[in-house]
Amino acid sequence: MATAETTLTTGKQSIFRSSAAQKLLAFAALIVIFVVFSILSPFFRTPENVVNILLATAVNGVLALGVTFIITTAGIDLSVGTVMTLSAVMTGLAISIYGLPVPVGILVGVLTGSTAGLINGLVISRMRVPPFIATLGMMMIARGLALVLSTIETGTVKPIYFSDTPVFRQITMGSVLSPLLSPIAPGVNVPNAVLILFIAALIAAFILAKTVLGRYTVAMGSNEEATRLSGVNVANWKTAVYALGGTFSGLAGVMIASRLNSAQPALGVGYELEAIAAVVIGGTSLSGGQGTVLGTIIGAFIISTLTNGLRIMNVPQEWQFVVTGLIVILAVYLDILRRRRS
Amino acid sequence: MKNNRLAMLLLGMLLIASLVSACAAPVAAPAAAPATGGDAAATEAAPAEADAARPYIPVISKGFQHQFWQAVKLGSERAAADYNVDITFEGPATEAEVDKQIEMLEAALAKNPAAICFAALDTQAANPLLEEAHSRGIPIVGFDSGVDSDIPVATAATDNIAAAALAADKMAELIGGSGKVAVLVHDQTSRTGIDRRDGFVNRIAEAYPDIEIVNVDYGGGDHLRSTDLAKAVIQANPDLKGYFGANEGSAIGVLNAVAELGKEGEIVVIGYDAGAQQKEAVRSGVMAGAITQNPIGIGYKCVEAAVKAINGEEVDPVIDTGFFWYDASNMDSEEIAPLLYD
């Protein structure tokens, strides 16, 4: 703990340097995992399977982007998984039950996430409820509301389908990239979900590195009191960070609904932990003040590559959990070792 | 400041209280609605005066939010209306929450019910309470996975082993008696998960030596995870001829995987239970067919058996509620259509 705090106070330059090293480390780990699986199985290294891994990362990756901001402020968000589900259900209600145009439905879903995040932020910054508790509460509330809202049409809990709007599925499963890629890699179909993940990551990286919001996110996580004393309205900015995190959950909700072509009201529990794992593997420190979007994306890829590879190797699922758990601990331990040295 | 906070807390509690009281009314209404049916006016006044005299039967299931349980609930409500008894229907949020279910059973016993309908998540865990009920003369009726002891007077359930064996026979027939198949199950701990897996796997092992089961995996019934999981399995086994999804979520996962990999028609997909997506896939031929249980029948028969037990009538100890194979050719028949929920 003491070492963590010293690195945080050593100033801007070391933050950049250490996150660069972390990115490198995580990226090296991803490459190693990839190479090992490629040697072990010919089915792993096919272009189709790489696309599978990319696609399997999309939803968790977008969730993890939002969580990156929140963890960088030394906060936590346990509600991202069920807020995602709530957003999916709201999108379903808007499009399939109230018959609104698809773009409006998407906006409804994303804004549902923003609103849940905003409420998280207000509860944390104004009511002074610790983030863990506030978002735990929101996790349950969103889960309950998702189930309640799914009963609107028939009176029983049931998924909402997008059968009348085939275009909705194309949002994630269509491929605007295919025509561009076909000369280089014919037959490889990269779904839009992957494109959305990368665009969302670019936006997140821009916000974190180039905007006031991003700077204050890091500052609040490094030393909240000092940030407050230098005249920053910490309560407002923190609320904004949680609202931003919620917005990513909302986007993830639209994406999962589109990919499954249905809003599944019972889904989403456990997704928050996977997102947090991706962020942590990527080198964002739980004690705050240090976060990298690229790291998070790599972390998310490490998780889905492991899951995919172990499955292709036919490793029993019980052991897959064990391996993933070990990787999470190892990643954080390496991070601590590296910081001690520097 | 302190007063302010106290006032806010009180305000919050007031809000929650009003919300709960507002929600309580509409929740009670749908429960009564299917029961009253046509002669709503006649029965509307009845519950108030008959409350004391009507036997109370808590129905404790293994879940409530999945459509299967909603169908069981509907059946039990129909029986309650037909036999003029009061029921409550509840179940834990996931099938792993054995402790929550035990709490529900404790609470039910405290209300001194006339009988209890119970689908145990874990019989060992529930045994002390079941013995207490037994010693107090409260009959227990098992349903679905039932209760693995001598205490229940009857069990209304699907023979999952035989049902999954039927799926294996159909699979063998459709792939021509030889080749590779895979199985995707919801979990490896619940009775239905174990029985459906074993029913399928053992039948293949006994009767079809030329069929190889290359993978048995567990997706928790989560649509997205099941999808990515099935994709990895198909990727690792390019010559896979058939895939069995042992519950609704698993079957949808397999369907999504097959569709996303563009292998419609190449892989014989067999599902379990119903739901709009599965029904549509069967109708369009992407899914060869599926096993359906009779969830409404399960709910109805267990309450019916409980009523008989209360009245001291003879009850059949094993009530087989039946299962059926359905495909595009028979799914709209009079026998099958009512069993398929959306």
XYZ file of C-alpha atoms in Angstrom:
684
model
C 0.000 0.000 0.000
C 2.784 2.417 0.933
C 4.548 1.776 -2.354
C 1.364 2.423 -4.274
C 0.949 5.789 -2.623
C 4.490 6.882 -3.280
C 4.193 6.170 -6.962
C 1.011 8.173 -7.074
C 2.638 11.250 -5.625
C 5.736 11.147 -7.790
C 4.085 13.273 -10.403
C 2.801 13.277 -13.895
C 5.824 11.975 -15.704
C 6.127 8.731 -13.777
C 2.440 8.065 -14.286
C 2.978 8.097 -18.017
C 6.119 6.064 -17.827
C 4.671 3.354 -15.604
C 1.480 3.036 -17.619
C 3.540 2.652 -20.770
C 5.472 -0.169 -19.145
C 2.249 -1.768 -17.991
C 0.786 -1.601 -21.481
C 3.873 -3.297 -22.788
C 3.688 -5.995 -20.142
C 0.012 -6.731 -20.744
C 0.536 -6.663 -24.479
C 3.465 -9.077 -24.168
C 1.265 -11.381 -22.081
C -1.434 -11.290 -24.757
C 1.113 -12.146 -27.449
C 2.488 -15.023 -25.388
C -0.973 -16.436 -24.793
C -1.738 -16.116 -28.486
C 1.458 -17.815 -29.586
C 1.071 -20.660 -27.088
C -2.489 -21.431 -28.179
C -1.518 -21.112 -31.834
C 1.169 -23.736 -31.380
C -1.142 -26.019 -29.422
C -4.118 -25.911 -31.758
C -4.420 -25.353 -35.501
C -8.050 -24.344 -35.009
C -7.082 -21.478 -32.742
C -5.002 -19.591 -35.275
C -7.576 -19.391 -38.063
C -8.768 -15.918 -39.118
C -12.352 -16.920 -38.295
C -11.375 -17.755 -34.760
C -9.547 -14.472 -34.327
C -12.775 -12.778 -35.369
C -14.623 -14.922 -32.809
C -12.293 -13.668 -30.109
C -12.701 -10.061 -31.220
C -16.458 -10.412 -31.190
C -16.466 -12.149 -27.808
C -14.506 -9.200 -26.407
C -16.889 -6.527 -27.670
C -19.482 -6.378 -24.888
C -17.083 -6.929 -22.012
C -14.602 -4.509 -23.581
C -17.129 -1.679 -23.779
C -18.227 -2.328 -20.180
C -14.588 -2.306 -19.094
C -13.990 1.061 -20.801
C -16.538 2.675 -18.514
C -15.160 0.900 -15.480
C -11.652 2.175 -16.341
C -12.710 5.775 -15.691
C -14.401 4.877 -12.439
C -11.536 2.798 -11.093
C -9.113 5.563 -12.064
C -10.969 7.860 -9.626
C -10.316 5.150 -6.982
C -13.997 4.224 -7.169
C -15.714 1.027 -8.234
C -18.862 0.239 -10.207
C -20.608 -3.043 -9.493
C -23.720 -2.050 -11.400
C -22.351 -2.130 -14.969
C -23.628 -5.644 -15.750
C -27.222 -5.166 -14.697
C -27.340 -1.570 -15.949
C -26.319 -3.057 -19.304
C -29.286 -5.444 -19.035
C -31.642 -2.630 -18.054
C -30.468 -0.613 -21.058
C -31.026 -3.618 -23.319
C -34.567 -4.016 -22.010
C -35.263 -0.283 -22.423
C -34.041 -0.482 -26.010
C -36.331 -3.458 -26.540
C -39.286 -1.634 -25.060
C -38.652 1.421 -27.187
C -38.181 -0.407 -30.469
C -40.316 -3.541 -30.277
C -43.118 -2.576 -27.926
C -43.551 1.157 -28.402
C -42.519 0.970 -32.059
C -40.060 3.863 -31.962
C -37.467 4.144 -34.747
C -34.296 2.116 -34.222
C -31.971 5.139 -33.726
C -34.310 6.472 -31.030
C -34.283 3.051 -29.353
C -30.495 3.035 -29.369
C -30.475 6.497 -27.819
C -32.954 5.342 -25.166
C -30.673 2.421 -24.296
C -27.513 4.494 -24.094
C -29.219 7.244 -22.088
C -30.664 4.670 -19.683
C -27.083 3.746 -18.898
C -26.091 7.397 -18.542
C -28.993 8.019 -16.183
C -28.134 5.045 -13.989
C -24.519 6.251 -13.931
C -25.640 9.782 -13.106
C -27.677 8.473 -10.170
C -24.670 6.441 -9.006
C -22.555 9.590 -9.197
C -25.064 11.714 -7.282
C -25.501 9.108 -4.564
C -21.722 8.852 -4.203
C -20.786 12.529 -4.416
C -23.798 14.177 -2.782
C -25.066 11.585 -0.336
C -21.540 10.408 0.439
C -22.418 6.736 0.099
C -19.236 4.735 -0.610
C -19.032 3.707 -4.304
C -19.054 0.012 -3.439
C -22.374 0.346 -1.595
C -23.978 2.845 -3.970
C -23.273 0.757 -7.043
C -24.148 -2.481 -5.253
C -27.538 -0.911 -4.622
C -27.801 0.177 -8.251
C -26.811 -3.331 -9.367
C -29.853 -4.763 -7.563
C -32.177 -1.932 -8.570
C -31.260 -2.246 -12.247
C -31.670 -6.003 -12.132
C -35.100 -5.691 -10.570
C -36.219 -2.953 -12.948
C -35.042 -4.945 -15.972
C -37.237 -7.846 -14.859
C -40.204 -5.597 -14.024
C -40.011 -3.748 -17.349
C -39.851 -6.993 -19.300
C -43.303 -7.870 -17.944
C -44.947 -4.807 -19.494
C -46.107 -6.538 -22.632
C -47.384 -9.881 -21.377
C -47.448 -9.721 -17.601
C -44.718 -12.328 -17.261
C -40.961 -11.985 -17.299
C -39.886 -12.639 -20.851
C -37.263 -11.522 -23.361
C -38.141 -8.802 -25.820
C -37.353 -9.751 -29.414
C -36.403 -7.505 -32.281
C -38.098 -9.676 -34.927
C -39.790 -6.747 -36.679
C -36.609 -4.695 -37.027
C -33.957 -6.865 -38.707
C -31.776 -3.776 -39.115
C -31.249 -3.703 -35.339
C -29.212 -6.898 -35.413
C -27.042 -5.443 -38.195
C -25.781 -2.798 -35.764
C -23.424 -5.353 -34.259
C -23.596 -8.303 -36.636
C -23.537 -6.533 -39.972
C -20.157 -5.687 -41.382
C -19.321 -2.320 -42.861
C -15.661 -3.328 -42.853
C -16.024 -6.399 -45.055
C -15.988 -4.575 -48.405
C -12.821 -2.788 -47.297
C -11.170 -5.926 -45.994
C -12.098 -8.275 -48.803
C -9.081 -7.434 -51.010
C -6.664 -8.158 -48.119
C -8.467 -10.938 -46.317
C -11.254 -12.382 -48.453
C -13.990 -14.190 -46.624
C -13.118 -12.730 -43.258
C -16.181 -11.049 -41.882
C -15.444 -8.582 -39.112
C -18.754 -7.711 -37.431
C -19.579 -4.109 -36.572
C -19.495 -4.931 -32.863
C -15.708 -5.091 -33.134
C -15.628 -1.745 -34.932
C -17.852 -0.217 -32.231
C -15.492 -1.528 -29.558
C -12.500 0.112 -31.210
C -14.287 3.405 -31.854
C -15.525 3.450 -28.252
C -11.971 2.752 -27.096
C -10.604 5.614 -29.200
C -13.191 7.975 -27.744
C -12.440 6.755 -24.217
C -8.695 7.178 -24.776
C -9.280 10.683 -26.086
C -11.437 11.647 -23.114
C -8.967 10.231 -20.610
C -5.862 11.756 -22.162
C -6.991 14.975 -23.820
C -9.941 16.441 -21.962
C -10.501 18.221 -18.664
C -12.739 15.367 -17.561
C -9.910 12.901 -18.136
C -7.362 15.018 -16.286
C -9.674 15.446 -13.311
C -10.449 11.731 -13.357
C -6.772 10.986 -12.823
C -6.345 13.867 -10.377
C -9.270 12.817 -8.185
C -7.913 9.288 -8.076
C -4.399 10.423 -7.168
C -5.390 12.796 -4.424
C -8.984 13.839 -4.067
C -8.343 16.334 -1.273
C -5.586 18.117 -3.186
C -7.825 18.266 -6.239
C -10.602 19.784 -4.186
C -8.214 22.306 -2.608
C -6.992 23.428 -6.008
C -10.500 24.608 -6.735
C -11.994 21.702 -8.681
C -15.631 20.920 -7.978
C -14.924 17.307 -7.154
C -18.561 16.363 -6.547
C -19.647 17.472 -10.001
C -16.735 15.953 -11.841
C -17.085 12.661 -10.010
C -20.763 12.564 -10.900
C -19.770 13.150 -14.509
C -17.316 10.249 -14.401
C -19.995 7.845 -13.147
C -22.428 9.122 -15.760
C -19.779 8.498 -18.418
C -19.219 4.981 -17.052
C -22.975 4.391 -17.199
C -23.055 5.596 -20.797
C -20.628 2.839 -21.772
C -22.845 0.308 -19.951
C -25.782 1.654 -21.938
C -23.857 1.186 -25.174
C -22.954 -2.352 -24.097
C -26.665 -2.949 -23.450
C -27.559 -1.939 -26.994
C -24.760 -4.151 -28.309
C -25.754 -7.283 -26.377
C -29.409 -6.804 -27.358
C -28.395 -6.424 -30.980
C -26.093 -9.435 -30.978
C -28.654 -11.692 -29.266
C -31.440 -10.078 -31.309
C -33.329 -9.931 -28.039
C -33.261 -8.177 -24.688
C -32.746 -10.906 -22.096
C -33.936 -9.516 -18.765
C -32.268 -12.150 -16.586
C -28.776 -11.658 -17.968
C -25.921 -9.532 -16.668
C -25.019 -10.764 -13.226
C -21.291 -11.458 -13.044
C -20.486 -9.279 -16.056
C -19.288 -6.513 -13.719
C -16.581 -8.719 -12.261
C -15.331 -9.725 -15.691
C -15.162 -6.049 -16.658
C -13.285 -5.172 -13.477
C -10.890 -8.060 -14.137
C -10.164 -6.696 -17.624
C -9.430 -3.241 -16.199
C -7.160 -4.601 -13.503
C -5.256 -6.916 -15.840
C -4.777 -3.889 -18.066
C -2.863 -2.114 -15.335
C -5.397 0.342 -13.960
C -4.730 0.565 -10.250
C -7.619 -0.069 -7.862
C -6.112 2.574 -5.572
C -6.789 5.138 -8.289
C -4.847 7.807 -10.106
C -3.689 5.524 -12.865
C -5.669 4.220 -15.771
C -5.057 3.281 -19.368
C -7.662 2.611 -22.016
C -5.285 0.595 -24.172
C -4.442 -1.539 -21.123
C -8.116 -2.201 -20.490
C -8.703 -3.286 -24.079
C -5.701 -5.591 -23.870
C -6.987 -6.912 -20.538
C -10.369 -7.659 -22.096
C -8.644 -9.438 -24.975
C -6.543 -11.496 -22.581
C -9.700 -12.739 -20.863
C -11.565 -13.632 -24.042
C -8.470 -15.147 -25.671
C -7.937 -17.350 -22.645
C -11.589 -18.388 -22.557
C -11.614 -19.155 -26.267
C -8.238 -20.907 -26.306
C -8.850 -23.081 -23.273
C -12.166 -24.110 -24.747
C -10.660 -24.967 -28.097
C -8.084 -27.029 -26.210
C -11.026 -28.785 -24.569
C -9.871 -27.811 -21.081
C -12.759 -28.515 -18.689
C -14.604 -25.372 -17.710
C -13.914 -25.812 -14.014
C -10.214 -25.346 -14.783
C -10.812 -22.412 -17.072
C -12.067 -20.432 -14.068
C -9.005 -21.420 -12.091
C -6.632 -20.339 -14.868
C -8.394 -17.005 -15.412
C -8.302 -16.344 -11.660
C -4.594 -17.071 -11.516
C -3.955 -14.704 -14.430
C -5.797 -11.873 -12.670
C -3.688 -12.281 -9.531
C -0.487 -12.691 -11.514
C -1.152 -9.564 -13.574
C -1.674 -7.415 -10.506
C 1.310 -8.960 -8.738
C 3.600 -8.199 -11.698
C 2.338 -4.643 -11.603
C 3.235 -4.333 -7.921
C 6.697 -5.835 -8.509
C 7.380 -3.425 -11.330
C 6.332 -0.440 -9.240
C 8.521 -1.507 -6.353
C 11.501 -1.578 -8.671
C 10.883 1.801 -10.254
C -26.043 19.578 8.071
C -26.845 16.642 10.293
C -30.524 17.526 10.355
C -30.444 17.827 6.619
C -29.125 14.349 6.224
C -31.668 12.910 8.629
C -34.427 14.650 6.729
C -33.110 13.209 3.480
C -32.974 9.739 4.970
C -36.559 10.018 6.174
C -37.631 11.351 2.817
C -35.876 8.454 1.133
C -37.570 5.914 3.359
C -40.920 7.543 2.736
C -40.282 7.344 -0.997
C -39.381 3.689 -0.810
C -42.397 2.955 1.354
C -44.744 4.652 -1.089
C -43.074 2.893 -3.999
C -43.490 -0.490 -2.338
C -47.132 0.137 -1.498
C -47.752 1.369 -5.032
C -46.107 -1.735 -6.502
C -47.824 -4.155 -4.171
C -51.242 -3.596 -5.688
C -50.463 -4.289 -9.371
C -48.324 -7.284 -8.445
C -51.247 -8.945 -6.717
C -53.570 -8.232 -9.624
C -51.930 -10.304 -12.401
C -51.651 -13.237 -10.039
C -55.403 -13.197 -9.670
C -56.173 -12.317 -13.270
C -55.471 -15.632 -15.018
C -57.205 -17.434 -12.180
C -60.462 -15.531 -12.364
C -60.772 -15.905 -16.124
C -64.257 -15.199 -17.495
C -66.330 -14.739 -14.345
C -64.196 -12.034 -12.794
C -67.112 -10.386 -11.071
C -68.183 -13.524 -9.280
C -64.819 -14.345 -7.768
C -63.672 -10.829 -7.106
C -65.442 -10.481 -3.778
C -64.799 -14.055 -2.727
C -61.140 -14.016 -1.572
C -61.719 -11.578 1.278
C -64.301 -13.684 3.078
C -62.893 -17.061 2.086
C -59.330 -16.187 3.128
C -59.488 -17.935 6.468
C -61.090 -21.080 5.170
C -59.039 -21.513 1.979
C -56.009 -23.752 2.311
C -52.713 -21.996 1.694
C -50.095 -23.772 -0.432
C -46.738 -22.076 -0.974
C -45.089 -23.141 -4.229
C -41.317 -22.839 -3.941
C -39.616 -23.251 -7.264
C -36.019 -23.158 -8.458
C -36.404 -19.825 -10.197
C -38.962 -17.317 -11.292
C -37.542 -15.105 -13.991
C -37.072 -17.652 -16.720
C -40.004 -18.327 -18.969
C -40.084 -21.967 -18.016
C -40.826 -21.026 -14.390
C -43.319 -18.448 -15.488
C -45.171 -21.247 -17.295
C -45.016 -23.445 -14.180
C -46.381 -20.493 -12.218
C -49.242 -20.099 -14.668
C -50.126 -23.785 -14.270
C -50.079 -23.603 -10.490
C -52.295 -20.519 -10.577
C -54.773 -22.332 -12.788
C -54.909 -25.243 -10.365
C -55.324 -22.841 -7.457
C -58.337 -21.309 -9.196
C -59.822 -24.683 -10.085
C -59.432 -26.115 -6.583
C -60.154 -22.895 -4.722
C -56.890 -22.666 -2.772
C -54.476 -19.798 -2.177
C -50.957 -20.150 -3.481
C -47.823 -18.069 -3.546
C -45.122 -18.726 -6.104
C -41.526 -17.847 -5.451
C -38.028 -19.007 -6.292
C -34.460 -17.774 -6.022
C -32.904 -15.639 -8.735
C -30.418 -18.294 -9.855
C -30.270 -22.030 -9.441
C -27.100 -21.689 -7.397
C -28.795 -19.861 -4.537
C -29.533 -22.861 -2.364
C -29.455 -20.702 0.782
C -32.100 -18.298 -0.549
C -34.375 -21.193 -1.309
C -33.959 -22.582 2.194
C -34.952 -19.183 3.590
C -38.066 -19.266 1.418
C -38.903 -22.704 2.742
C -38.397 -21.528 6.337
C -40.649 -18.546 5.769
C -43.271 -20.774 4.171
C -43.240 -23.163 7.116
C -43.658 -20.264 9.521
C -46.928 -19.382 7.802
C -48.341 -22.785 8.754
C -49.371 -23.868 5.255
C -51.785 -26.674 4.425
C -49.200 -28.215 2.084
C -46.000 -27.199 0.314
C -45.003 -27.654 -3.314
C -41.247 -27.740 -3.541
C -38.607 -28.139 -6.259
C -35.386 -28.638 -4.334
C -32.161 -27.076 -5.518
C -30.379 -29.239 -2.979
C -32.283 -31.950 -1.165
C -29.656 -32.435 1.550
C -29.791 -28.786 2.484
C -33.566 -28.799 2.671
C -33.913 -32.084 4.532
C -34.162 -30.817 8.149
C -36.955 -28.461 7.162
C -38.729 -31.141 5.164
C -38.596 -33.431 8.185
C -40.024 -30.675 10.333
C -42.879 -30.234 7.852
C -43.387 -33.992 7.827
C -43.566 -34.165 11.632
C -46.069 -31.322 11.665
C -48.226 -33.215 9.193
C -47.728 -30.781 6.320
C -47.651 -32.777 3.084
C -44.817 -31.991 0.681
C -45.276 -32.348 -3.061
C -42.148 -32.278 -5.185
C -42.067 -30.855 -8.693
C -39.579 -30.458 -11.508
C -36.304 -31.774 -10.082
C -38.381 -32.920 -7.085
C -37.078 -33.818 -3.673
C -34.696 -36.714 -3.355
C -36.186 -38.369 -0.226
C -39.150 -40.400 1.038
C -40.943 -37.424 2.512
C -42.824 -36.077 -0.524
C -46.209 -37.669 -1.059
C -45.812 -37.148 -4.807
C -43.532 -35.625 -7.418
C -44.733 -33.988 -10.619
C -41.829 -33.916 -13.037
C -40.467 -34.515 -16.488
C -38.363 -37.639 -16.850
C -35.336 -35.640 -17.998
C -33.151 -38.690 -18.553
C -35.666 -40.288 -20.901
C -36.330 -36.922 -22.584
C -32.629 -36.328 -23.278
C -32.297 -39.926 -24.498
C -35.052 -39.157 -27.001
C -33.010 -36.140 -28.122
C -30.031 -38.498 -28.592
C -32.122 -40.880 -30.699
C -33.311 -38.003 -32.866
C -29.753 -36.711 -33.196
C -28.499 -40.134 -34.306
C -31.313 -40.400 -36.838
C -30.681 -36.909 -38.255
C -26.910 -37.223 -38.631
C -27.153 -40.714 -40.069
C -25.837 -42.683 -37.110
C -22.195 -41.605 -37.166
C -19.979 -38.555 -36.685
C -19.085 -35.968 -34.091
C -21.568 -34.214 -31.854
C -21.249 -31.771 -28.954
C -23.436 -31.023 -25.959
C -24.018 -27.654 -24.293
C -25.617 -27.836 -20.846
C -26.684 -25.068 -18.447
C -24.753 -26.380 -15.430
C -23.129 -29.448 -13.964
C -24.732 -29.300 -10.503
C -28.507 -29.076 -10.916
C -30.622 -32.193 -11.273
C -31.926 -31.177 -14.691
C -28.419 -30.353 -15.921
C -27.033 -33.682 -14.771
C -29.994 -35.721 -16.011
C -30.143 -34.161 -19.453
C -26.407 -34.465 -19.946
C -26.306 -38.062 -18.743
C -29.507 -38.998 -20.564
C -28.033 -37.805 -23.844
C -24.434 -38.937 -23.358
C -25.329 -42.396 -22.023
C -27.844 -43.072 -24.756
C -25.259 -42.216 -27.410
C -22.670 -44.421 -25.674
C -25.055 -47.375 -25.414
C -26.807 -47.326 -28.725
C -24.613 -45.467 -31.199
C -20.972 -46.579 -31.122
C -20.151 -44.608 -34.286
C -21.134 -41.292 -32.776
C -18.432 -39.471 -30.864
C -19.257 -36.797 -28.305
C -16.351 -34.386 -28.661
C -17.333 -31.842 -26.069
C -19.673 -31.398 -23.100
C -19.614 -27.876 -21.762
C -21.613 -25.584 -19.490
C -22.770 -22.048 -20.299
C -24.875 -21.252 -17.236
C -27.895 -20.754 -19.496
C -26.453 -17.311 -20.311
C -27.226 -16.574 -23.961
C -24.111 -14.534 -24.734
C -21.638 -16.809 -22.965
C -23.262 -19.892 -24.461
C -22.909 -18.337 -27.910
C -19.189 -17.641 -27.602
C -18.626 -21.016 -26.001
C -20.402 -22.932 -28.752
C -18.492 -20.960 -31.380
C -15.175 -22.066 -29.910
C -16.325 -25.682 -29.875
C -17.489 -25.535 -33.496
C -14.219 -23.837 -34.425
C -12.225 -26.622 -32.785
C -14.293 -29.283 -34.522
C -14.841 -28.280 -38.154
C -16.420 -31.657 -38.913
C -19.010 -31.383 -36.154
C -22.307 -32.851 -37.343
C -24.650 -32.138 -34.462
C -25.081 -29.957 -31.392
C -27.504 -30.501 -28.501
C -28.435 -27.529 -26.297
C -29.913 -28.864 -23.060
C -32.003 -25.867 -22.020
C -33.385 -22.765 -23.638
C -30.365 -20.504 -23.043
C -27.954 -23.212 -24.198
C -30.009 -23.987 -27.281
C -30.157 -20.301 -28.250
C -26.401 -20.097 -27.725
C -25.851 -22.984 -30.136
C -28.247 -21.425 -32.640
C -26.458 -18.071 -32.474
C -23.093 -19.767 -32.875
C -24.215 -21.740 -35.907
C -25.754 -18.634 -37.478
C -22.758 -16.402 -36.776
C -20.389 -18.949 -38.305
C -22.669 -19.375 -41.304
C -23.109 -23.105 -40.675
C -26.896 -23.211 -40.919
C -27.892 -26.556 -42.345
C -24.423 -28.038 -41.860
C -24.862 -28.738 -38.169
C -27.936 -30.485 -36.819
C -29.108 -28.434 -33.844
C -31.426 -29.985 -31.272
C -32.833 -27.855 -28.477
C -34.826 -28.140 -25.286
C -37.929 -26.274 -24.089
C -39.454 -23.478 -26.140
C -39.429 -19.663 -26.292
C -40.066 -17.477 -29.312
C -36.523 -17.668 -30.724
C -36.328 -21.443 -30.515
C -39.785 -21.853 -31.996
C -38.869 -19.608 -34.901
C -35.653 -21.549 -35.505
C -37.540 -24.842 -35.545
C -40.122 -23.421 -37.890
C -37.454 -22.157 -40.283
C -35.508 -25.415 -40.067
C -32.271 -23.966 -38.640
C -33.037 -26.040 -35.544
C -33.957 -29.586 -36.436
C -36.279 -29.895 -33.478
C -36.423 -29.794 -29.719
C -37.737 -31.533 -26.648
C -40.558 -29.806 -24.862
C -41.696 -30.491 -21.357
C -45.081 -29.564 -20.043
C -44.326 -26.731 -17.617
C -47.926 -25.643 -17.222
C -48.780 -29.274 -16.476
C -45.999 -29.472 -13.889
C -47.356 -26.430 -12.048
C -50.932 -27.628 -12.300
C -50.271 -31.206 -11.238
C -48.204 -30.310 -8.195
C -50.874 -28.022 -6.778
C -53.528 -30.585 -7.651
C -51.583 -33.309 -5.843
C -51.149 -31.016 -2.834
C -54.901 -30.416 -2.681
C -55.556 -34.146 -2.851
C -53.044 -34.784 -0.083
C -54.690 -32.139 2.101
C -58.054 -33.799 1.574
C -56.599 -37.180 2.435
C -57.161 -38.595 -1.047
C -54.849 -41.097 -2.661
C -52.031 -39.489 -4.659
C -49.877 -41.112 -7.306
C -46.286 -40.908 -5.978
C -44.820 -40.314 -9.435
C -46.703 -37.952 -11.702
C -45.020 -38.001 -15.103
C -45.988 -34.751 -16.731
C -44.603 -35.940 -20.042
C -42.260 -34.702 -22.743
C -42.504 -34.470 -26.498
C -40.320 -34.135 -29.551
C -41.356 -31.273 -31.756
C -40.150 -30.140 -35.136
C -41.476 -28.048 -37.995
C -43.954 -30.794 -38.934
C -45.835 -31.102 -35.649
C -45.221 -27.905 -33.687
C -48.567 -26.416 -34.662
C -50.534 -29.550 -33.841
C -53.171 -29.532 -31.138
C -51.089 -31.820 -28.976
C -47.875 -29.777 -29.066
C -48.784 -26.139 -29.654
C -50.221 -25.485 -26.170
C -46.995 -26.739 -24.557
C -44.774 -24.271 -26.380
C -44.513 -20.988 -24.567
C -43.185 -17.877 -26.281
